[in-house]
Short mmCIF file of C-alpha atoms in Angstrom, two decimals:
data_model
loop_
_atom_site.label_atom_id
_atom_site.label_comp_id
_atom_site.label_asym_id
_atom_site.label_seq_id
_atom_site.Cartn_x
_atom_site.Cartn_y
_atom_site.Cartn_z
CA UNK R 1 8.10 3.63 -16.25
CA UNK R 2 5.19 2.17 -14.21
CA UNK R 3 2.69 -0.27 -15.85
CA UNK R 4 0.08 -3.09 -14.75
CA UNK R 5 1.78 -6.30 -13.97
CA UNK R 6 1.08 -9.49 -16.05
CA UNK R 7 1.60 -13.16 -15.75
CA UNK R 8 4.73 -13.08 -17.68
CA UNK R 9 6.19 -11.08 -14.72
CA UNK R 10 6.04 -13.84 -12.38
CA UNK R 11 9.92 -14.94 -12.74
CA UNK R 12 10.99 -11.26 -12.33
CA UNK R 13 8.61 -10.66 -9.22
CA UNK R 14 9.92 -14.13 -7.69
CA UNK R 15 13.33 -12.68 -8.08
CA UNK R 16 12.34 -9.45 -6.64
CA UNK R 17 10.85 -11.09 -3.65
CA UNK R 18 14.05 -12.89 -2.88
CA UNK R 19 15.27 -9.52 -1.63
CA UNK R 20 12.63 -9.04 1.07
CA UNK R 21 13.14 -10.93 4.26
CA UNK R 22 9.83 -12.43 3.91
CA UNK R 23 7.73 -10.16 5.69
CA UNK R 24 5.87 -8.55 2.57
CA UNK R 25 2.35 -10.06 2.61
CA UNK R 26 1.73 -8.73 -1.04
CA UNK R 27 5.07 -9.93 -2.30
CA UNK R 28 5.49 -13.38 -1.02
CA UNK R 29 8.56 -15.50 -2.17
CA UNK R 30 6.22 -18.13 -3.43
CA UNK R 31 5.72 -18.76 -7.12
CA UNK R 32 2.20 -20.03 -6.77
CA UNK R 33 1.09 -17.38 -4.51
CA UNK R 34 2.51 -14.68 -6.90
CA UNK R 35 0.78 -16.49 -10.00
CA UNK R 36 -2.50 -16.22 -8.03
CA UNK R 37 -2.08 -12.57 -7.53
CA UNK R 38 -1.14 -11.93 -11.03
CA UNK R 39 -4.33 -13.73 -12.21
CA UNK R 40 -6.35 -11.85 -9.79
CA UNK R 41 -4.92 -8.59 -11.11
CA UNK R 42 -5.40 -9.23 -14.59
CA UNK R 43 -8.98 -10.26 -14.09
CA UNK R 44 -9.39 -7.00 -12.23
CA UNK R 45 -8.07 -4.72 -15.12
CA UNK R 46 -10.19 -6.71 -17.54
CA UNK R 47 -13.46 -6.27 -15.38
CA UNK R 48 -16.00 -3.84 -16.45
CA UNK R 49 -17.84 -2.32 -13.55
CA UNK R 50 -19.16 0.82 -11.86
CA UNK R 51 -18.40 0.22 -8.28
CA UNK R 52 -15.53 -1.56 -6.21
CA UNK R 53 -15.93 -5.14 -5.56
CA UNK R 54 -12.85 -6.95 -4.76
CA UNK R 55 -10.26 -6.11 -7.18
CA UNK R 56 -6.33 -6.01 -7.00
CA UNK R 57 -4.39 -3.83 -9.28
CA UNK R 58 -0.71 -4.97 -9.49
CA UNK R 59 1.71 -2.37 -10.66
CA UNK R 60 5.44 -2.78 -11.60
CA UNK R 61 8.35 -0.46 -12.25
CA UNK R 62 9.94 -1.49 -15.47
CA UNK R 63 13.17 -0.27 -17.03
CA UNK R 64 12.19 0.50 -20.53
CA UNK R 65 15.82 0.01 -21.92
CA UNK R 66 16.30 -3.45 -20.43
CA UNK R 67 12.84 -4.80 -19.47
CA UNK R 68 14.00 -5.36 -15.94
CA UNK R 69 11.51 -5.07 -13.28
CA UNK R 70 12.79 -2.77 -10.49
CA UNK R 71 9.85 -2.58 -8.09
CA UNK R 72 6.06 -3.22 -7.46
CA UNK R 73 3.13 -1.79 -5.82
CA UNK R 74 -0.59 -2.65 -5.20
CA UNK R 75 -3.94 -1.09 -4.93
CA UNK R 76 -6.96 -2.94 -3.38
CA UNK R 77 -10.23 -1.62 -4.41
CA UNK R 78 -12.25 -2.79 -1.28
CA UNK R 79 -11.00 -4.80 1.56
CA UNK R 80 -13.27 -6.77 3.88
CA UNK R 81 -14.41 -9.16 1.24
CA UNK R 82 -14.62 -12.09 0.94
CA UNK R 83 -13.37 -12.20 4.57
CA UNK R 84 -13.27 -9.33 7.34
CA UNK R 85 -10.22 -7.12 7.56
CA UNK R 86 -9.06 -7.16 11.19
CA UNK R 87 -7.13 -4.33 12.87
CA UNK R 88 -6.41 -3.68 16.71
CA UNK R 89 -7.80 -0.18 17.82
CA UNK R 90 -5.80 1.42 20.51
CA UNK R 91 -8.29 2.86 23.28
CA UNK R 92 -7.67 4.29 26.65
CA UNK R 93 -9.62 3.39 29.73
CA UNK R 94 -9.29 5.26 32.89
CA UNK R 95 -9.75 3.39 36.20
CA UNK R 96 -10.32 5.50 39.30
CA UNK R 97 -10.27 4.58 43.10
CA UNK R 98 -11.55 7.41 45.30
CA UNK R 99 -10.71 5.06 48.29
CA UNK R 100 -7.16 4.92 47.46
CA UNK R 101 -7.08 8.39 45.62
CA UNK R 102 -5.57 6.96 42.73
CA UNK R 103 -6.34 6.69 38.94
CA UNK R 104 -4.85 4.59 36.21
CA UNK R 105 -5.12 5.17 32.38
CA UNK R 106 -4.89 1.74 30.75
CA UNK R 107 -4.28 1.17 27.09
CA UNK R 108 -6.38 -1.43 25.52
CA UNK R 109 -6.23 -3.46 22.13
CA UNK R 110 -9.69 -3.97 20.74
CA UNK R 111 -9.94 -6.17 17.61
CA UNK R 112 -12.37 -4.29 15.09
CA UNK R 113 -13.27 -4.40 11.47
CA UNK R 114 -13.44 -0.63 11.16
CA UNK R 115 -11.89 -0.67 7.71
CA UNK R 116 -14.08 -3.04 6.00
CA UNK R 117 -15.06 -1.54 2.62
CA UNK R 118 -11.98 0.83 2.37
CA UNK R 119 -9.42 0.65 -0.39
CA UNK R 120 -6.01 -0.15 0.54
CA UNK R 121 -2.38 0.56 -0.96
CA UNK R 122 0.36 -1.84 -0.13
CA UNK R 123 2.97 -4.10 -1.51
CA UNK R 124 5.44 -1.13 -2.19
CA UNK R 125 8.89 -2.59 -2.60
CA UNK R 126 12.01 -1.52 -4.53
CA UNK R 127 14.93 -3.70 -5.59
CA UNK R 128 18.02 -2.45 -3.55
CA UNK R 129 19.68 -1.26 -6.70
CA UNK R 130 16.76 1.13 -7.46
CA UNK R 131 16.26 2.91 -3.98
CA UNK R 132 17.27 6.30 -5.24
CA UNK R 133 16.57 9.10 -7.90
CA UNK R 134 12.84 9.35 -6.80
CA UNK R 135 11.88 6.01 -8.04
CA UNK R 136 10.18 5.28 -4.84
CA UNK R 137 7.97 8.27 -5.21
CA UNK R 138 7.14 7.40 -8.68
CA UNK R 139 6.11 4.16 -7.87
CA UNK R 140 4.10 5.07 -4.69
CA UNK R 141 2.47 8.00 -6.38
CA UNK R 142 1.32 5.90 -9.47
CA UNK R 143 -1.23 4.13 -7.47
CA UNK R 144 -3.01 7.39 -6.60
CA UNK R 145 -2.75 8.47 -10.12
CA UNK R 146 -4.48 5.25 -10.97
CA UNK R 147 -7.30 6.14 -8.62
CA UNK R 148 -7.67 9.40 -10.02
CA UNK R 149 -7.97 7.96 -13.50
CA UNK R 150 -10.46 5.29 -12.34
CA UNK R 151 -12.17 7.11 -9.60
CA UNK R 152 -15.54 5.19 -9.81
CA UNK R 153 -13.45 1.91 -9.12
CA UNK R 154 -12.68 3.13 -5.50
CA UNK R 155 -14.69 4.09 -2.37
CA UNK R 156 -14.31 7.11 -0.12
CA UNK R 157 -11.58 5.84 2.36
CA UNK R 158 -8.17 4.38 1.78
CA UNK R 159 -5.75 2.73 4.20
CA UNK R 160 -2.06 1.61 4.30
CA UNK R 161 -0.82 -1.12 6.60
CA UNK R 162 2.89 -0.36 7.37
CA UNK R 163 5.05 -3.34 8.28
CA UNK R 164 5.92 -3.43 11.86
CA UNK R 165 9.20 -4.12 13.76
CA UNK R 166 10.56 -7.65 13.33
CA UNK R 167 13.79 -8.72 15.13
CA UNK R 168 16.00 -11.65 15.02
CA UNK R 169 13.33 -13.75 16.95
CA UNK R 170 10.52 -12.75 14.77
CA UNK R 171 7.97 -10.11 15.98
CA UNK R 172 7.91 -9.47 19.59
CA UNK R 173 4.26 -8.45 19.16
CA UNK R 174 3.19 -11.56 17.55
CA UNK R 175 5.19 -13.63 20.10
CA UNK R 176 3.26 -12.07 22.97
CA UNK R 177 -0.27 -12.37 21.44
CA UNK R 178 -0.64 -14.17 18.27
CA UNK R 179 1.73 -17.09 18.91
CA UNK R 180 -0.19 -17.99 22.07
CA UNK R 181 -3.54 -18.20 20.17
CA UNK R 182 -2.28 -19.83 16.87
CA UNK R 183 0.65 -21.94 17.94
CA UNK R 184 2.60 -20.90 15.03
CA UNK R 185 5.64 -18.42 14.67
CA UNK R 186 5.21 -15.13 12.94
CA UNK R 187 6.77 -16.00 9.56
CA UNK R 188 4.57 -19.17 9.33
CA UNK R 189 1.36 -17.39 10.22
CA UNK R 190 2.10 -14.52 7.78
CA UNK R 191 2.98 -16.83 4.99
CA UNK R 192 -0.29 -18.69 5.65
CA UNK R 193 -2.15 -15.35 5.51
CA UNK R 194 -0.78 -14.70 2.16
CA UNK R 195 -1.67 -17.98 0.69
CA UNK R 196 -5.04 -18.65 2.25
CA UNK R 197 -6.51 -15.40 3.77
CA UNK R 198 -7.35 -14.60 7.55
CA UNK R 199 -10.42 -16.66 8.18
CA UNK R 200 -8.15 -18.45 10.72
CA UNK R 201 -7.85 -15.17 12.66
CA UNK R 202 -11.73 -14.98 12.97
CA UNK R 203 -11.63 -18.54 14.21
CA UNK R 204 -8.78 -18.03 16.95
CA UNK R 205 -8.33 -14.37 17.97
CA UNK R 206 -9.23 -13.30 21.33
CA UNK R 207 -12.66 -11.48 21.63
CA UNK R 208 -12.03 -9.34 24.49
CA UNK R 209 -9.73 -6.22 24.91
CA UNK R 210 -6.06 -6.85 25.65
CA UNK R 211 -4.59 -4.64 28.35
CA UNK R 212 -1.30 -3.34 26.70
CA UNK R 213 0.32 -3.08 30.16
CA UNK R 214 0.21 -6.94 30.77
CA UNK R 215 2.16 -7.60 27.61
CA UNK R 216 5.95 -7.76 27.72
CA UNK R 217 8.02 -4.72 27.38
CA UNK R 218 9.41 -5.72 23.84
CA UNK R 219 5.91 -6.27 22.55
CA UNK R 220 4.71 -2.93 24.11
CA UNK R 221 7.47 -1.20 22.28
CA UNK R 222 6.45 -2.55 18.92
CA UNK R 223 2.76 -0.98 19.04
CA UNK R 224 2.57 1.43 16.23
CA UNK R 225 6.23 1.19 15.36
CA UNK R 226 7.08 0.91 11.67
CA UNK R 227 10.06 -1.35 10.64
CA UNK R 228 13.04 0.43 9.81
CA UNK R 229 12.64 -0.44 6.12
CA UNK R 230 9.10 1.22 6.26
CA UNK R 231 9.98 4.34 7.37
CA UNK R 232 10.57 6.02 3.99
CA UNK R 233 7.19 4.69 2.84
CA UNK R 234 5.66 6.28 5.85
CA UNK R 235 7.11 9.66 4.93
CA UNK R 236 5.63 9.24 1.51
CA UNK R 237 2.13 8.28 2.83
CA UNK R 238 2.18 11.08 5.30
CA UNK R 239 3.16 13.65 2.64
CA UNK R 240 0.34 12.26 0.45
CA UNK R 241 -2.12 13.08 3.30
CA UNK R 242 -2.31 9.72 5.40
CA UNK R 243 -2.36 9.80 9.17
CA UNK R 244 -2.20 7.39 12.09
CA UNK R 245 -5.58 7.33 14.08
CA UNK R 246 -4.75 4.46 16.55
CA UNK R 247 -5.03 1.43 14.56
CA UNK R 248 -2.38 -1.25 14.22
CA UNK R 249 -1.89 -4.50 12.43
CA UNK R 250 -2.88 -7.66 14.29
CA UNK R 251 0.31 -9.55 13.25
CA UNK R 252 3.13 -7.20 13.96
CA UNK R 253 1.82 -4.07 15.52
CA UNK R 254 2.80 -2.07 12.81
CA UNK R 255 0.68 1.22 12.44
CA UNK R 256 -2.37 1.38 9.99
CA UNK R 257 -2.59 4.74 8.23
CA UNK R 258 -5.89 6.06 6.75
CA UNK R 259 -6.98 8.98 4.57
CA UNK R 260 -10.20 10.19 2.62
CA UNK R 261 -9.29 9.49 -1.04
CA UNK R 262 -10.68 12.95 -1.93
CA UNK R 263 -8.00 14.55 0.10
CA UNK R 264 -5.00 12.87 -1.07
CA UNK R 265 -2.39 15.37 -2.41
CA UNK R 266 -2.09 13.44 -5.64
CA UNK R 267 -5.76 13.61 -6.49
CA UNK R 268 -6.09 17.35 -5.35
CA UNK R 269 -2.99 18.61 -7.31
CA UNK R 270 -3.36 16.53 -10.49
CA UNK R 271 -4.41 18.12 -13.74
CA UNK R 272 -5.76 17.01 -16.95
CA UNK R 273 -4.38 17.92 -20.28
CA UNK R 274 -4.13 16.99 -24.10
CA UNK R 275 -0.77 16.41 -25.56
CA UNK R 276 -0.44 19.00 -28.45
CA UNK R 277 3.40 18.92 -29.19
CA UNK R 278 6.86 18.02 -28.24
CA UNK R 279 8.52 20.20 -25.71
CA UNK R 280 11.86 21.80 -27.17
CA UNK R 281 14.83 20.89 -24.92
CA UNK R 282 15.74 24.60 -24.63
CA UNK R 283 12.29 25.43 -23.10
CA UNK R 284 11.79 25.80 -19.39
CA UNK R 285 9.18 23.17 -18.41
CA UNK R 286 8.35 21.77 -15.03
CA UNK R 287 9.04 18.11 -13.88
CA UNK R 288 5.93 16.10 -13.41
CA UNK R 289 4.60 12.47 -13.15
CA UNK R 290 2.58 12.01 -16.21
CA UNK R 291 -0.13 9.21 -16.92
CA UNK R 292 -1.92 8.12 -19.82
CA UNK R 293 -4.19 5.26 -20.88
CA UNK R 294 -6.74 3.40 -18.71
CA UNK R 295 -6.88 -0.05 -17.16
CA UNK R 296 -4.46 -2.30 -18.98
CA UNK R 297 -3.01 0.55 -21.04
CA UNK R 298 -2.35 2.55 -17.94
CA UNK R 299 1.26 3.91 -17.78
CA UNK R 300 2.98 6.64 -15.54
CA UNK R 301 6.40 8.04 -16.35
CA UNK R 302 8.53 11.05 -15.34
CA UNK R 303 8.65 13.76 -17.85
CA UNK R 304 9.04 17.63 -18.34
CA UNK R 305 6.09 19.67 -19.53
CA UNK R 306 4.43 22.99 -20.09
CA UNK R 307 0.78 23.18 -19.81
CA UNK R 308 -0.85 26.01 -21.75
CA UNK R 309 -4.29 25.95 -20.65
CA UNK R 310 -4.93 22.32 -20.66
CA UNK R 311 -2.84 21.94 -23.95
CA UNK R 312 0.42 20.29 -22.99
CA UNK R 313 3.81 19.91 -24.57
CA UNK R 314 5.97 17.08 -23.36
CA UNK R 315 9.58 16.54 -23.54
CA UNK R 316 8.74 12.89 -24.51
CA UNK R 317 5.41 13.52 -26.16
CA UNK R 318 5.86 10.25 -28.20
CA UNK R 319 5.06 8.18 -25.18
CA UNK R 320 1.43 9.41 -25.06
CA UNK R 321 1.01 10.51 -28.59
CA UNK R 322 -0.04 13.95 -29.82
CA UNK R 323 -3.82 14.42 -29.16
CA UNK R 324 -3.60 11.93 -26.12
CA UNK R 325 -5.31 12.84 -22.90
CA UNK R 326 -3.19 12.83 -19.98
CA UNK R 327 -3.12 13.53 -16.13
CA UNK R 328 -0.06 14.88 -14.49
CA UNK R 329 1.09 16.10 -10.93
CA UNK R 330 4.29 17.72 -10.02
#
């Protein structure tokens, strides 16, 4: 089951973070940073509003039998506040010499704020013991079901920053650009960003376009390349309707995917119904992700159901309760 995280989850999330290699901005292996995120999330779930401001909705995957936390995922309602959200945009500029009868198409990296005001999904991480059985899809799609249930809390556009390639010596992309300007290695800068935000980027990053061909080969090969562990997440995002339009992360060069929220598969295909009864085990129902409740009461689980014109019978109707309003998606 997926539910909103709360402050009592800090120890479980700290343990979960120990299974990352320190490269997940939204799941830092830092107890104080996790406490701050959980506090931010709890305040966001409690806030009454009619438009997105600067909310973080932190969700966790919980084993209902044991209470163990097997994963987490985040939704940010509006990025670019209180500090800008920076990306590199890849552009092509063609140089032509008529005298030499030669042309050259140069790729350039421009630092931009094109995604300020968009929502963002991130922080998707599963414990190594839970990376099978469709739990990744359950956790990932629960974010879009949350958006569908609380549409007024989100803007029109949404992005996902995929983790870029990191090798034994850190990020080749960061080593070629960021390290020169900031004087810190990748993990130190990434950790600082997780704790203190990215104002330091605005202070120190280069203002002029960077010619890709002047970068070392190892850095060039990282541009738009997702970390091996992020490839399954990329497939899930692309199946949902996200695409890569030439934006990359300024830290590790990983791809930034984007979509219009209205075009997301989960929002387009989800249906609303009212629970009327329990589905008999011998009935042929369809597998679905089901959600009920709002804000702090929001829950998502896998179920079998039959929908008769908006009246639904669920195999585990007790989860929502007869008479409860649900949303589901196959």
